[in-house]
PDB file of C-alpha atoms in Angstrom:
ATOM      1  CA  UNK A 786    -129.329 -49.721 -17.019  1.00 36.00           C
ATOM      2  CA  UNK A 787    -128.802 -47.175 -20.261  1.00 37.00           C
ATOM      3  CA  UNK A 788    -131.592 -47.068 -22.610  1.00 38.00           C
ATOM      4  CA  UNK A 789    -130.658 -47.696 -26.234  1.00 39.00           C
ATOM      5  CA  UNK A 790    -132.548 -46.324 -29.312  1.00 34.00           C
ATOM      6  CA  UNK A 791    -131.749 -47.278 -33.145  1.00 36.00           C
ATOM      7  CA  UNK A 792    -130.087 -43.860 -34.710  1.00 37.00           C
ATOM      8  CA  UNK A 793    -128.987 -42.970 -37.687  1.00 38.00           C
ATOM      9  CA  UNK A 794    -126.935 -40.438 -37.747  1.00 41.00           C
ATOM     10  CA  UNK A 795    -126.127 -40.332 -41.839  1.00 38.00           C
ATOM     11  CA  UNK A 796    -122.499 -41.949 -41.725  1.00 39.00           C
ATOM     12  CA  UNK A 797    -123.557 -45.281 -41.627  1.00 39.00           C
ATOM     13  CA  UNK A 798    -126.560 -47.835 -41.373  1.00 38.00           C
ATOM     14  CA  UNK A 799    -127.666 -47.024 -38.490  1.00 52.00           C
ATOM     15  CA  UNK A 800    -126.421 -48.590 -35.148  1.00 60.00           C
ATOM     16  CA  UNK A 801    -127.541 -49.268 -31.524  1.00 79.00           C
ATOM     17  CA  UNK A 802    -126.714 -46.506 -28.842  1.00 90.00           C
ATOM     18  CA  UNK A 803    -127.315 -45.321 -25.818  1.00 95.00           C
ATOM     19  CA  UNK A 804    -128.219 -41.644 -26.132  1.00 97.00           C
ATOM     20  CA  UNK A 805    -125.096 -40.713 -24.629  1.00 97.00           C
ATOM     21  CA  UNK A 806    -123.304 -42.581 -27.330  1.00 97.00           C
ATOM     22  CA  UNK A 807    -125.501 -40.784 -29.930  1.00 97.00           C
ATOM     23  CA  UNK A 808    -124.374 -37.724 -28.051  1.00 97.00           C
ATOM     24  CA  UNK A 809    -120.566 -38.206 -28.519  1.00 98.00           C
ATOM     25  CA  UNK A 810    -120.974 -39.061 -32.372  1.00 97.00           C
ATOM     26  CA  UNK A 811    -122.778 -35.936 -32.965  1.00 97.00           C
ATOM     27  CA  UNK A 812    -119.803 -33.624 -31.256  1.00 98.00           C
ATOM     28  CA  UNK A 813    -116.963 -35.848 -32.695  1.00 98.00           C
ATOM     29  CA  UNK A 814    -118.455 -35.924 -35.950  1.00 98.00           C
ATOM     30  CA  UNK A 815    -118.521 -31.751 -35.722  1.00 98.00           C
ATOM     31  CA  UNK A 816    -114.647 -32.338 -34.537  1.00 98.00           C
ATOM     32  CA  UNK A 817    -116.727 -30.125 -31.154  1.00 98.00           C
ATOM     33  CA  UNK A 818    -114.298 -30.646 -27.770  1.00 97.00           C
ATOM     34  CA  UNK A 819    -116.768 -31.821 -24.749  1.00 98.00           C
ATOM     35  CA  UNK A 820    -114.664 -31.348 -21.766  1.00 98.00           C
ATOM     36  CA  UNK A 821    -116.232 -31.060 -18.530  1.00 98.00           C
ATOM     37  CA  UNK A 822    -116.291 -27.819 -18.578  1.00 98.00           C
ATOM     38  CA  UNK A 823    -117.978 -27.237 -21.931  1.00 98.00           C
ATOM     39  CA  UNK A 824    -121.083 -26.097 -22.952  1.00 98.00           C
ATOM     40  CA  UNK A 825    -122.701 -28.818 -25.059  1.00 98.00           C
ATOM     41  CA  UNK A 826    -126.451 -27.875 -25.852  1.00 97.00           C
ATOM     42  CA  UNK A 827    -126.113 -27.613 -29.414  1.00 97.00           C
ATOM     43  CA  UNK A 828    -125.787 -31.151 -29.721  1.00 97.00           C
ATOM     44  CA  UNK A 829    -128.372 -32.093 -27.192  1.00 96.00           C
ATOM     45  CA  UNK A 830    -132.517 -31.645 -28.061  1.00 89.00           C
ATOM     46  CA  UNK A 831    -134.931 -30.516 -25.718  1.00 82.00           C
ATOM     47  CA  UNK A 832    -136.367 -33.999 -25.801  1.00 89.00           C
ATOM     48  CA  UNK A 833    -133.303 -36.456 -25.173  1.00 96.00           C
ATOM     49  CA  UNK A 834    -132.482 -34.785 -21.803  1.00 96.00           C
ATOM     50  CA  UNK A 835    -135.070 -37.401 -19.883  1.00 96.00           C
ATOM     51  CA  UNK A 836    -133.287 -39.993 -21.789  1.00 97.00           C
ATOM     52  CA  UNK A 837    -130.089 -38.976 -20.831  1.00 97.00           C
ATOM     53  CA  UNK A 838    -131.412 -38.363 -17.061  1.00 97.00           C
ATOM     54  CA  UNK A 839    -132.431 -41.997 -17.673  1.00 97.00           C
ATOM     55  CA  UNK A 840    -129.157 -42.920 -18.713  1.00 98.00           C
ATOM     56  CA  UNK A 841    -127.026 -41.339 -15.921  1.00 98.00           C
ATOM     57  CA  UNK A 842    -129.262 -43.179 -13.647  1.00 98.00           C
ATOM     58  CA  UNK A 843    -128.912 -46.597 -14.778  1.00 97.00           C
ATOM     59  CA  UNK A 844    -125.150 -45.699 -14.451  1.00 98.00           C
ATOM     60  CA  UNK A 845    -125.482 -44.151 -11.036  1.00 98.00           C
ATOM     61  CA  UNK A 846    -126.989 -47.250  -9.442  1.00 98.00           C
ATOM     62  CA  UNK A 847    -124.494 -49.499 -10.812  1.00 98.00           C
ATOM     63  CA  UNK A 848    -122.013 -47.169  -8.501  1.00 98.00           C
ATOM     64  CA  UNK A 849    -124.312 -47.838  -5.407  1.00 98.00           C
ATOM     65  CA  UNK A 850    -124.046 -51.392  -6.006  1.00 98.00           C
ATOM     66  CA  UNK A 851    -120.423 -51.528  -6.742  1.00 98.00           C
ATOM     67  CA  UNK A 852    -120.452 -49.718  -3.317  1.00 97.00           C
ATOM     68  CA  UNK A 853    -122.169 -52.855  -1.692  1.00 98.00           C
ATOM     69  CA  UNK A 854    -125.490 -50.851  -0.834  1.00 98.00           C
ATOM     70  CA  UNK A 855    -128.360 -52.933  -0.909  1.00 97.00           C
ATOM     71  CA  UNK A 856    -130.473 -50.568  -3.377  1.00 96.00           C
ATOM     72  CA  UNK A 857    -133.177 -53.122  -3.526  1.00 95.00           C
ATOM     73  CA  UNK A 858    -134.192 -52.908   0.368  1.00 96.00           C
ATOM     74  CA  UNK A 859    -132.362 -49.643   1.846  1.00 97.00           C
ATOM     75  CA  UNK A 860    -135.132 -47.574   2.312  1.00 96.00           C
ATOM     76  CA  UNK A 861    -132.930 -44.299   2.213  1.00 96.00           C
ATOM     77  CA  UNK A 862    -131.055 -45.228  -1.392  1.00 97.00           C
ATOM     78  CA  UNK A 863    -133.878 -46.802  -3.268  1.00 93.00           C
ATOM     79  CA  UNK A 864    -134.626 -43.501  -5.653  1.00 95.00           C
ATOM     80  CA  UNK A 865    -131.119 -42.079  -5.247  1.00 98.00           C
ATOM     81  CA  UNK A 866    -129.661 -43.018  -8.403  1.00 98.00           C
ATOM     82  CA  UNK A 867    -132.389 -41.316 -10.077  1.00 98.00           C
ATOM     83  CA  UNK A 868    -131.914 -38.239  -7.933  1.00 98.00           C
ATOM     84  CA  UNK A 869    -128.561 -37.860  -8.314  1.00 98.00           C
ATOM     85  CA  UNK A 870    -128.643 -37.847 -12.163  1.00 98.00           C
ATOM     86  CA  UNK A 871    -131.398 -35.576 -12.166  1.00 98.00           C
ATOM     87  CA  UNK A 872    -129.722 -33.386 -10.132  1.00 98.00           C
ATOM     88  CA  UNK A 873    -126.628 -33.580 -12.409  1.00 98.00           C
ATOM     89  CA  UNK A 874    -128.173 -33.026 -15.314  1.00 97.00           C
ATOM     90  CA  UNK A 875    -130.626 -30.478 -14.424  1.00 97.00           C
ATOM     91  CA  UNK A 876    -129.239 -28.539 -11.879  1.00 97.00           C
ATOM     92  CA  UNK A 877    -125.478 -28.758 -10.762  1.00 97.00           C
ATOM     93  CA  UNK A 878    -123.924 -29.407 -14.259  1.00 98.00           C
ATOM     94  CA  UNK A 879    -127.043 -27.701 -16.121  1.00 97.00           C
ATOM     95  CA  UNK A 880    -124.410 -25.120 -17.777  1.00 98.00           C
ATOM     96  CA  UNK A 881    -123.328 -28.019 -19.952  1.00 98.00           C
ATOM     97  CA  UNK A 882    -126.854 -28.946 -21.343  1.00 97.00           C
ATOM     98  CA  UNK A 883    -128.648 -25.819 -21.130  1.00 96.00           C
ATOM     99  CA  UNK A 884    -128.396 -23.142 -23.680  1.00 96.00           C
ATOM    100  CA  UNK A 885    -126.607 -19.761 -22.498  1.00 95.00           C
ATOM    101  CA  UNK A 886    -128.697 -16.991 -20.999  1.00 95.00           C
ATOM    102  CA  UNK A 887    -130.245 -14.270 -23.370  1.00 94.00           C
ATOM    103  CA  UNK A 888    -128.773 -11.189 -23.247  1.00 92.00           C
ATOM    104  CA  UNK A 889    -129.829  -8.224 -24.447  1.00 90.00           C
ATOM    105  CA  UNK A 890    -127.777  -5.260 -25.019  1.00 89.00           C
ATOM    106  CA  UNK A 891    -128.074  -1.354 -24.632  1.00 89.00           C
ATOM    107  CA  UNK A 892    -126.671   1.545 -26.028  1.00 88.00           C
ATOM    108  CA  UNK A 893    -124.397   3.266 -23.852  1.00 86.00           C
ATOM    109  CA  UNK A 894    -126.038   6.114 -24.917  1.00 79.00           C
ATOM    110  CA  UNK A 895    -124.754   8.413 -22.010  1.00 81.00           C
ATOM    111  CA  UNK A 896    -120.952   7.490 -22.826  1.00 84.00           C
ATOM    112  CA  UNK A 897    -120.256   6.548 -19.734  1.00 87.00           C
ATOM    113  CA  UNK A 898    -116.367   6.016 -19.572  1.00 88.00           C
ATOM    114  CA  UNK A 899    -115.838   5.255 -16.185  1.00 93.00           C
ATOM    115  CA  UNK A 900    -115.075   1.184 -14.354  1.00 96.00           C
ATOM    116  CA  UNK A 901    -118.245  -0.011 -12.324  1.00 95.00           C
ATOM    117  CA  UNK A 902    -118.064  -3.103 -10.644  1.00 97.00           C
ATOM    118  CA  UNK A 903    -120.915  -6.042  -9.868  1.00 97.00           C
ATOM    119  CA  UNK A 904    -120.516  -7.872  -6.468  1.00 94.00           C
ATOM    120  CA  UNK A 905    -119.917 -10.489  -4.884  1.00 97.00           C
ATOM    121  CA  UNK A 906    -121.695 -12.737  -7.212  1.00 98.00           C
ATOM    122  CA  UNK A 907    -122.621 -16.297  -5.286  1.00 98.00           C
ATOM    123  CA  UNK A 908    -120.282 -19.211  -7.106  1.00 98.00           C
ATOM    124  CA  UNK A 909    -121.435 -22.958  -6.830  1.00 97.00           C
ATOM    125  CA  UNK A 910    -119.394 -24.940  -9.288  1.00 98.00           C
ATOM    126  CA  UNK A 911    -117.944 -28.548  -8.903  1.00 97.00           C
ATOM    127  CA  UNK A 912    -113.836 -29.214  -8.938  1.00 97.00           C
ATOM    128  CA  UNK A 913    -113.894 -31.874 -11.876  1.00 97.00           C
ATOM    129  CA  UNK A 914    -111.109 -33.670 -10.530  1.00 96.00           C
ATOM    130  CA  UNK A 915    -112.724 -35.107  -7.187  1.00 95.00           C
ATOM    131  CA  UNK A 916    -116.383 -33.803  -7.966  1.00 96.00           C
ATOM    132  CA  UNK A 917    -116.624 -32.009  -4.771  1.00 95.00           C
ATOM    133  CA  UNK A 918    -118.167 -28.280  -4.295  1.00 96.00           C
ATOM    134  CA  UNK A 919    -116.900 -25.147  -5.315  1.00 96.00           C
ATOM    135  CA  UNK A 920    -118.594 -22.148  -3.384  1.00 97.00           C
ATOM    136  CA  UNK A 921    -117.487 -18.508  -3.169  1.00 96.00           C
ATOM    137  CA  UNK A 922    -118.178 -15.131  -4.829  1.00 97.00           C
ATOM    138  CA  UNK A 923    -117.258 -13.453  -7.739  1.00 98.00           C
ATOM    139  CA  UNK A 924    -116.340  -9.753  -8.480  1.00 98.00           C
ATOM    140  CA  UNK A 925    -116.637  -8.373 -12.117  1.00 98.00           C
ATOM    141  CA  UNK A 926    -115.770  -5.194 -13.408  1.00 98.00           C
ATOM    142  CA  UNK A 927    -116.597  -3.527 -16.798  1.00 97.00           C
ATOM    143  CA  UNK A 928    -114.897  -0.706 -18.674  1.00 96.00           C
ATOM    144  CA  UNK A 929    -118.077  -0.225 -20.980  1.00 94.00           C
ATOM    145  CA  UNK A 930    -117.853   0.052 -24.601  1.00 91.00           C
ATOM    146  CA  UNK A 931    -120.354   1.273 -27.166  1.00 88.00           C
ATOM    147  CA  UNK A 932    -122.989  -1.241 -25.770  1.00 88.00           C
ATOM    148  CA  UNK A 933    -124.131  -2.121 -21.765  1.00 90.00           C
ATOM    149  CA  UNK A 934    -126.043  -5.519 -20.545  1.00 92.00           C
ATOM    150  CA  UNK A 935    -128.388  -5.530 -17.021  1.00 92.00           C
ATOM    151  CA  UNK A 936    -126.894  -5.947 -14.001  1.00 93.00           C
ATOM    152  CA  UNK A 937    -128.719  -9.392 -13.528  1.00 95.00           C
ATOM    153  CA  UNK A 938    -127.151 -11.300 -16.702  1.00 96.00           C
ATOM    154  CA  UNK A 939    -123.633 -11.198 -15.118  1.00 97.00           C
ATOM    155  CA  UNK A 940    -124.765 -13.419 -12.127  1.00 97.00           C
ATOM    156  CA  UNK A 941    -127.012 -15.574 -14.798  1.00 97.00           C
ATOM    157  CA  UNK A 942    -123.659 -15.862 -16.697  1.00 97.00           C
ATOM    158  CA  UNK A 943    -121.392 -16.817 -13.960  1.00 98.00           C
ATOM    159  CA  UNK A 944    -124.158 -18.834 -13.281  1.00 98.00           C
ATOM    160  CA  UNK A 945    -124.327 -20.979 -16.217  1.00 98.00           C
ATOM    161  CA  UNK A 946    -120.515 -21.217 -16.459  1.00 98.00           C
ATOM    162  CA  UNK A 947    -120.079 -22.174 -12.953  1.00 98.00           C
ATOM    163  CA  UNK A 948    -122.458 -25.451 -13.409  1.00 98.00           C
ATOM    164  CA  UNK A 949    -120.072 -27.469 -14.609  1.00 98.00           C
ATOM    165  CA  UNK A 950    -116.735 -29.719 -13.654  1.00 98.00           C
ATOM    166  CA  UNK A 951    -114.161 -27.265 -13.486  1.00 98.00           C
ATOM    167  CA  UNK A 952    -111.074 -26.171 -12.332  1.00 97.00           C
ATOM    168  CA  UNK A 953    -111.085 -22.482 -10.437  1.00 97.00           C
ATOM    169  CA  UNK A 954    -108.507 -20.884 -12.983  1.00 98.00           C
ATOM    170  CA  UNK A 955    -110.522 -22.335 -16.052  1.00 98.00           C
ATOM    171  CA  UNK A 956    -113.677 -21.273 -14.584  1.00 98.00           C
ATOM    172  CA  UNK A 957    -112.322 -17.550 -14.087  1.00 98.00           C
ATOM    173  CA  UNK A 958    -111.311 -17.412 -17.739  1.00 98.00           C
ATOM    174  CA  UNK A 959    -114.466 -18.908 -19.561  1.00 98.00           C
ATOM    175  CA  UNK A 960    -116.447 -16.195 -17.226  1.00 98.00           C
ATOM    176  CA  UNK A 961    -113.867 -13.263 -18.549  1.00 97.00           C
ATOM    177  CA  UNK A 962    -114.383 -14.959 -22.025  1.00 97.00           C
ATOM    178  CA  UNK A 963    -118.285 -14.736 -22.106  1.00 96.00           C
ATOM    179  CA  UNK A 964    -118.415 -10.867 -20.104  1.00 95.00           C
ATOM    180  CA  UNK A 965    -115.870  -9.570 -22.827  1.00 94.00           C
ATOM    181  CA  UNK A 966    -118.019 -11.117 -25.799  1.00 94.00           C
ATOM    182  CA  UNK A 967    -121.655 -10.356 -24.822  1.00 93.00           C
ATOM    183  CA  UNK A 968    -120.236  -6.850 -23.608  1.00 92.00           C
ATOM    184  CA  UNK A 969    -117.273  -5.865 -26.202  1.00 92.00           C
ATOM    185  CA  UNK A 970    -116.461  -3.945 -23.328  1.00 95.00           C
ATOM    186  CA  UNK A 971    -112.652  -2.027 -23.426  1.00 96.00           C
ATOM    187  CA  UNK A 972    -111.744  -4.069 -20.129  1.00 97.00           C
ATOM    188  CA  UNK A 973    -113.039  -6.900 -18.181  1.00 97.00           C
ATOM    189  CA  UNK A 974    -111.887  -7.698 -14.933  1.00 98.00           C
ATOM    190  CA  UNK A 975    -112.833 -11.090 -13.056  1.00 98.00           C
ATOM    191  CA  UNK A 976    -112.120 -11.961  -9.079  1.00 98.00           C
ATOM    192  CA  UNK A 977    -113.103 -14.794  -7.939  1.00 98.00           C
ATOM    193  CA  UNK A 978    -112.720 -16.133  -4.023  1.00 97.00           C
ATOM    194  CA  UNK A 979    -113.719 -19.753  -3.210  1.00 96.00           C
ATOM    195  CA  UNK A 980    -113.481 -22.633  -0.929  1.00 95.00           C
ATOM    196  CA  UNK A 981    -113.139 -25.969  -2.414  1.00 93.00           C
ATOM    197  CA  UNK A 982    -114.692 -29.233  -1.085  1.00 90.00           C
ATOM    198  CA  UNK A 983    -111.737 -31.369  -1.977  1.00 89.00           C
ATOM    199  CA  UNK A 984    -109.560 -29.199   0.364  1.00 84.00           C
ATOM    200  CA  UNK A 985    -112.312 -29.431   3.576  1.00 87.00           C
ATOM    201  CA  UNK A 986    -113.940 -32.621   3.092  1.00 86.00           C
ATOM    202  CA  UNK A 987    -111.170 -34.682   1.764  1.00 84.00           C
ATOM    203  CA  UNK A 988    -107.102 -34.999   1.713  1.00 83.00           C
ATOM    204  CA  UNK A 989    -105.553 -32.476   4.206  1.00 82.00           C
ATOM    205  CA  UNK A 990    -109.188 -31.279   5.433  1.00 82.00           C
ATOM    206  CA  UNK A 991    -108.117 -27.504   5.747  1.00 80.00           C
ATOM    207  CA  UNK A 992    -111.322 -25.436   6.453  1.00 79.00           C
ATOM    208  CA  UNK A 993    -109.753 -21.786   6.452  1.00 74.00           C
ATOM    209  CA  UNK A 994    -107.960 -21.841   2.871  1.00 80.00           C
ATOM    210  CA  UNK A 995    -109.874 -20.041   0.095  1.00 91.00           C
ATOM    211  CA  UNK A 996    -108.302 -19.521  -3.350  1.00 94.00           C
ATOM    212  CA  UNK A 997    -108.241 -16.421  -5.404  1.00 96.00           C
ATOM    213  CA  UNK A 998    -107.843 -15.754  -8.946  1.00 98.00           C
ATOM    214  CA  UNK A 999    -108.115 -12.911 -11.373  1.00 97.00           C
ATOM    215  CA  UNK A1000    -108.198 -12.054 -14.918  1.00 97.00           C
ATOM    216  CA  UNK A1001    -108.383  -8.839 -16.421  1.00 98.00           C
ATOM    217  CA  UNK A1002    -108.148  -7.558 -19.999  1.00 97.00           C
ATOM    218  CA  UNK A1003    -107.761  -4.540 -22.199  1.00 97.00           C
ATOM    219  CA  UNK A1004    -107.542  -0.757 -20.376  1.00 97.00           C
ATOM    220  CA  UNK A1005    -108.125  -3.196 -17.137  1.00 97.00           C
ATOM    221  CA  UNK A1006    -104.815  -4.523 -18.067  1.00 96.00           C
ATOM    222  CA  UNK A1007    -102.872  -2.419 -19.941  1.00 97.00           C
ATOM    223  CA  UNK A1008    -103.305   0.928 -17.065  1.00 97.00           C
ATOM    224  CA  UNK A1009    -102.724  -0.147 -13.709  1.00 97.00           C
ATOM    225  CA  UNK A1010    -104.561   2.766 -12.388  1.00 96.00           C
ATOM    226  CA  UNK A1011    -107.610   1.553 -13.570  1.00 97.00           C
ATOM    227  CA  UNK A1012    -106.750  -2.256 -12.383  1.00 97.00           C
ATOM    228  CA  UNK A1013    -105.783  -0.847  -8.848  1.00 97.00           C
ATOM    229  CA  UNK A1014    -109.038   0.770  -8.727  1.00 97.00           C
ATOM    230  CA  UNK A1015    -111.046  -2.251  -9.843  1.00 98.00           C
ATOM    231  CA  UNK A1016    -109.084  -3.933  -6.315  1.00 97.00           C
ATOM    232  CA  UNK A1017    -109.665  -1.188  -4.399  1.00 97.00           C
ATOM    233  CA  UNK A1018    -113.630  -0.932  -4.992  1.00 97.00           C
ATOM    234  CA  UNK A1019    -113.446  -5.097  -4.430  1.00 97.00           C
ATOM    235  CA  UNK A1020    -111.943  -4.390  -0.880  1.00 96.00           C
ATOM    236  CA  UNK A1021    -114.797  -2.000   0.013  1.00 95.00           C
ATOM    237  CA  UNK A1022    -117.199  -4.474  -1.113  1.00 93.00           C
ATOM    238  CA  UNK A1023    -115.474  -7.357   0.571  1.00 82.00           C
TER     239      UNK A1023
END
């Protein structure tokens, strides 16, 4: 089950926690939200993530066995728990423990004043409600500013937001968010098409519905010309 260490974390005496517990008291104590859908790696060290793989574990096989599979001799579930968290922490929810992706940012030294558009940018997420897949693709489009990032750092951002518990329309807006910060572009336009696991493996099992949603802001929303265009270059990429 969850390891437990002796912390003190300079509120009280010190107490016995698990490290997720130790976690928790960190962000609350910082008055820090931890949704699934946030980014916590601020309050998480380098070192505690094998303890908190360790954790999840523990945790994970106490699900198999509360599913009546006989862990102990089952030949094909013996390691899962231990996969599964792994795989949680370090891979399809990574965007809440890692750190976000550097990005370094150039002088748009030509002036260019004109929308380009990056796409379709492969989205694997996970809808937070029934933890099933999200997969599709993502369009962005940029009205550039005084500064310009590389063309790879939009898919390593979408990236790192998309590994997370979400919700489609939050997802669409934290990847708006962190385009229009590390860019301080004049407009930011985000489409996003997907297919959702809890619609085809689950409830009404409907495996031709995709959802779209979009966000744009600044001259992408204020002059439709310029949003029409952004939809029109999306349909020739399509």
């Amino acid at each position: 089950m969850s390891r437990k260490f002796n912390i003190d974390d300079g509120s009280s005496t010190g107490c016995e926690c698990s490290i997720s517990q130790q976690i928790t008291q960190r962000l609350q104590k910082a008055g820090q939200r931890y949704f699934s859908n946030d980014n916590i790696s601020k309050f998480v060290s380098e070192g505690e993530v094998e303890l908190l793989i360790n954790e999840v574990a523990g945790n994970m096989e106490a699900v198999l066995r509360s599913l009546v599979i006989d862990v102990d001799n089952d030949h094909n579930t013996q390691e899962t728990a231990q996969r599964v968290a792994k795989m949680f922490v370090t891979e399809i929810f990574s965007g809440r423990f890692c750190p976000p992706p550097k990005i370094t940012t150039f002088p748009n030294s030509q002036t260019y004043d004109e929308l380009y558009v990056t796409g379709p940018i492969t989205v694997r997420s996970t809808c937070a409600h029934h933890f099933q897949p999200i997969k599709g693709r993502c369009y962005i489009g940029v009205f550039p500013g005084t500064n310009v990032i590389g063309l790879s750092k939009f898919n390593r951002i979408v990236d790192w937001i998309s590994s997370r518990p979400t919700i489609q329309e939050e997802l669409t807006v934290q990847i708006a968010d962190e385009i229009e910060r590390v860019t301080e572009a004049q407009g930011v336009a985000v489409l996003l098409q997907a297919e959702h696991g809890c619609m085809t493996n689950r409830g009404v099992r409907e495996e031709s519905s995709d959802m779209t949603t979009s966000i744009m802001r600044g001259v992408l929303r204020d002059h439709p010309h310029i949003k029409q265009e952004f939809f029109n270059i999306v349909s020739r990429m399509s």
